[in-house]
Structure formats: C-alpha cells, structure tokens
Amino acid sequence: MALLKLEDIHHSYKMGQINVDVLKGIDIHISRGEFVSIMGPSGSGKSTLLNILGCLDIATRGTYEIDGNRIEKLSDSRLADIRNEFLGFVFQHFHLLSHLNARENVELPLIYRGMWGNDRKRKATEALEIVGLGDRLHHLPSQLSGGEKQRVAIARAITMEPAVVLADEPTGALDSHSSNNIMRIFKKLNKELGMTIVQVTHDYEVSLHGQKTYHILDGVIERIENVESGGGV
Amino acid sequence: MENSKKRGSFLVRWWFTAKMALHGIVANPLRSALTILGVAIGVASVVSLMGIGEGARRAVVEQFESLGANVITITAHDPSVEFDTEYHEELIERVVGLEAATPVVSDKASLKWRRTRGRVDFLGVNNQFPFIRDHELASGHFFTSLHVKQRSPVVVLGYNVAISLLGGRNPVGKSITIDGNTYRIIGVLKEKGIGKAEDIDNKIVIPYTSALKISEKRKVDAIWAKAASKIEADLAIVQLGRIFKRKLGLDQKAPNFASAKEGEEEGGKEGGEENKGSVKPVPKEPDSPRPTLPSSGDNLITITSLNKLVQEADKANRVMTLLLGGIAAVSLLVGGLGIMNIMLVSVTERRTEIGVRRALGAKQTDLLLQFLLEALYVSIIGSIAGIAAGIWGLDIFENQGFQTAVSFSAIKIATVVALSSGLVFGVYPAISASSVPPVEALRSQ
C-alpha cells in the first residue's frame, strides 16, 4: 500500500484577476522506503507539489492520503499533528531558529509533540549523532557552516522518526562538497533506517541520488525516470 | 493514563511557548526596552498622579479632623445677632446630643515677655475648649471653670508661641503681659502642625471673660459645640437651625424660609449636599417688622458641622484624584498602542519563524499563545517598573514637602489596565501571527 497517495491533484491560485493553474492533474504514489526526486525547471509547480505533500497547502482539487488519512478533510489543528507526526521538513535555507542551539533546534518538533525534557534531549542528541554532529550540540546556528546547518535541519526533520522526509532544494544553498555530504546522509537514512525521502530539486545530479525521479513540466508529470540504485556519490 | 499524558504534553508545549515568548523579548533588547518604557511611563503616571491626588485628599481630611471631631460652629455675621455669654449653656440644655459648648472671642492683643514684644492672636474660650477641639496639653493644665468665672489672668500658650518666647524651657508658672496686664502661664497646648486646627500653634488661649475685657465686647460672635457622635452632630444642626430661626423671628416668614428649613433637614438626614444650616433672612417686604435686619442675601448665622465639611472636601478630592488618574490613563493607553505597534512589526519580521514552527507541528493556538504572552510580558515588566518608578516619584514629591500617599487602588487600577491593555493590544497581532497560512509564511523570505 502506498504511504503517500496523490490522485488527480489540481492546484491554482489567484494572481490579481487571473486564475493561475499550477498543477493540472498529478498522480503520484510513494511507498514506504522509497527515495524519490521531483525535478523540474522553476515555475513548473514542483514546489507547490511539495507544499501539498507537506500539508502546508491544500490542493484545490484531488485527493491526498498519508497513511490512510485524507488530508483535505482535516482541521488546521489535525494538520499540525500530521506534519508533526508523519512529516519531516528540510528547507533550502535551513530555517533554524537563530537563538536556539543545535540541539534545541532539533528538539522543536519533539516539544510540539509534548515530550518531556530528558527523553527529548536524548532523542535530539541521537538524531544529531546520526547526521554526524554529535560534537556540535551546543553550537548556535551562527557558529555552524552551511553544510552543518543543513545537517542540523535534517536531524530536526528525522528526530520524530517521521514516515517521510520532505526536502525542498536541500542542496540549493550549499557548495558541492557539502551537497555530496547531504546526499550521503539522505542515502544512509534511506538505506539503513528505511526512511522515505521525497526531495525537490532542479539539479539533475542531485536527482540521481534517488531511486525514482518525477519530471514535472507545466503542472503535469512529464515522465518518470527510474535511476539505477547506487547512482551518484 | 492517556488523559494525563495529554495534559503533560500541553504543559510541555506551554512551558516552552512561554520560554519562546521570553526569547522574543530578549532578542530585541532595545526595542523591547522602549516598549516596556512606554507602558512603565503610563503606569508610573497613574500611580504617582493618583498618589498625589490621594495625598492631597488626606491632607485636607487631616486638616479638618485636626479641628476636632463632631464640632459644630455657630458664627454670627452681624452684630445684631451676637450671643450672650451664657447663651451656650441654654443651647446645651435645649439641643439633644450636644455635650459641651463654649463661647468664642477671637482678637489680637499685644504681648510682652521680658524684652520680647509682639502682637498675637488670642482665643477667649471656656474650660471646655480642649475637649471640644480635641486639644491636649504639652505641659501644665488648662484653665478651669473657676478661672473663667473669676476672670483670672491665666493663659495657655500655643506650641509655637511657647517655643518662640521661651525657647525650650518650660513656660508654666512664668508670667507674660497681655495688653498691659500680667497673665500667668498655666499650660502649653500640644503641637498640631502647620496650618492645622486653625493655626492654634501660633495663638494663645485665655478665659473668654478676660478676652471680652481685652477686646471691649459684651457679646460673643461664635459658639463652638461638640456633639456626642456624627449622627448627633447632624441632628443637632437641624435643631440649632430651628432654634435660631425662631430666635431671630424668621419662622413665620413663609416661602423662603420653608425651603431653607427643608434644606437643613435633608442635610441632617442624608449628610448630602446641604451641610450648612444657614439661616437666610427673608427678602424684606415693605412692611417688614424688623428693619434692623441686614438687607436680603446676607447670612446672619452659619451653623456648620465640620463632619460635613470633611465629607464634602473628601468627595471633591476624590473626584480630583480620579480625574488625575484618568489623565494618566491616557498615557497608559499610548503605552498599550506601543505594544501593539511593536508586536505587529515583530509578527511581520518573524513570518518565516512562524512558518517553520507550523511546519514542525505548531498549532495556531501555540503561536497565538506565544505572541500574546510576549505582549503580556512587556506589560507585566512595564507594570512592575512603572509601579516602582511611580512610588519613587511620589517619594521625590514627598521630599519636596507635599503630602502623598501610595494608593493601592491606584496600583491595582494601573496594573489591571496595563495588563489588559497588553492583552487587548496583543490579541490582534497574535491572531494575525497564528492565522498566516503556513505556506504563505514560509514563502515570504
């Protein structure tokens, strides 16, 4: 059974007087343990698709199910729970809270989960160790390099052991060395911990790290490319 | 089990949210400080202005109270209605509730002690005077009814007079010369304070019999009486009003007089507006039987209870205090607007943070609470700082010689207003923070 099930997703928004159709009938099924890339030029609708996948936005038409939960029907508060429980986000610009240190940033989703102090610290530390930052727990974001920040962000995304990690241009703001590092971590998460990963990118090289690439153009899936495993790094 | 876990999770979220709100303040120290200052100024002005108003009120009340409790003064404003020296005795007999009364003669006389000369206000009264006006003696004793009857040359000095004439030495037993006659000092009154008790500290007190002789009078123009209680003072005023109307032959005079009488009775019962029992002469008719009465409009006699004056003054000052507080509250409102302004800026600046929190699982209520608490912290800190500053300001004012009072009702009002303005002005920014769709919030960078 598919973990994420997008069926006939349409999305449009108003720009002044005009209705702009961004997504025009997308069907995607993603199963547990997959590492999927969504690729397309800017304006193709790939970010909108990721927002919908991340329950940050609700499709104008179509159905979306996460592990059997129909997203369109949920209240704002339930959506927050879904995001917290099922989804981990990695953003292009990291979006760490600058006044919190690395571990505190990773603790954020655990706090919204309502987890108490010691469990929380232990879990956050574990997540940071997975991304190789076990020695940077108390550093503030300003004391970390770009690659390290993104690794903290990944730790924050995986600490809840979510069903899916959603990454929006995760390497978009990083140099190639750091990018490779991030991709290695993603693959490790996917292979060793069996995490489902969906990443949006416009970089073909990066997309090759996944097992399957959906090429999006003008709001529709242009083609689906299967990448031989072990590609890249 | 499930339930307690859920409650536990709320606690974690709220505790954390409260901490985050604090971060929001600390993150922009200057901005937060200025906003807090705005609130603090508002609270401080409410606390200090109301404290000053309250102090003024108490000063007036104390001044009146220094005149003696339940005192009724009867003053004639025209020589034609002055009182015989025994008249106060008649009043005590006729008026229920009057405990004591004294005729009062007040005038100036020359004073000489050794090489010191000067003029001094004197007060001629009987032996009941200390009881009526609540005076105590610093040393010696007051004159007796025998002294009064025998027109003895004895004098009791006001506190300042005693100090300025004799320095620190005990004046009792010494003699001074008043208008050429030698008087023996038998006592000194206790100090009442500047401006208190009709400035008794700077006067001397002698038997009224002697006073009449000095001022060459036969009658007295005032009688002071003391009632047993506040209620009896009120009732006594009514009775006195009737007695004097009859005595002055005003009671048959229909319309004007009826209204005056009514006023007095109301004044007596309600303790309201009409607290002076003034007997007004009737407008003269052509065939008036008393051509000696002064022309219409003048009061012949004023009968006043100090209790009523105290109440009146108290009421007026209360209004004043509230007015001052109201003016100060405007600055509190401005402080509140400052909170709203800064919170709106803060919400706009932190849209990305809002979006990230939403993506990580924060609910609208979490963000609402966070921003509301931030506004509330500002108003709480502002209130505390404002109360401290207000009390400090009152202290400075007090050192300048004004009477002030830290009024707890002012502090209560200021705090409640500050906190609720924090809430009220924090609500809109908080709602706007919590209602940004997550995708919008994340897109804004």
XYZ file of C-alpha atoms in Angstrom, chain B residues 12 46 50-51 100 104-105 116 145 156 160 164 174 184 210 239 243 270 278 305 316 349 362 364 370 384 392 419:
28
model
C 5.453 20.930 27.821
C -1.218 56.673 37.072
C -3.301 59.262 41.868
C -0.901 59.118 44.800
C -20.245 70.796 75.524
C -15.572 82.155 71.453
C -13.918 85.523 71.354
C 10.173 90.338 73.564
C -14.448 76.976 85.130
C -2.432 78.749 77.858
C 4.897 77.771 68.652
C 9.452 81.264 70.318
C 6.032 82.224 84.270
C 0.247 83.656 84.448
C -10.789 88.050 80.164
C -32.304 71.572 65.920
C -33.886 77.381 67.364
C -28.702 62.360 54.340
C -27.639 78.731 57.152
C -20.639 70.777 61.257
C -14.263 66.817 45.893
C 9.557 40.100 10.805
C 2.926 24.079 15.994
C -2.444 28.055 15.737
C 3.395 32.769 22.094
C 6.359 46.434 37.713
C 9.880 56.544 43.662
C -2.183 44.002 31.764
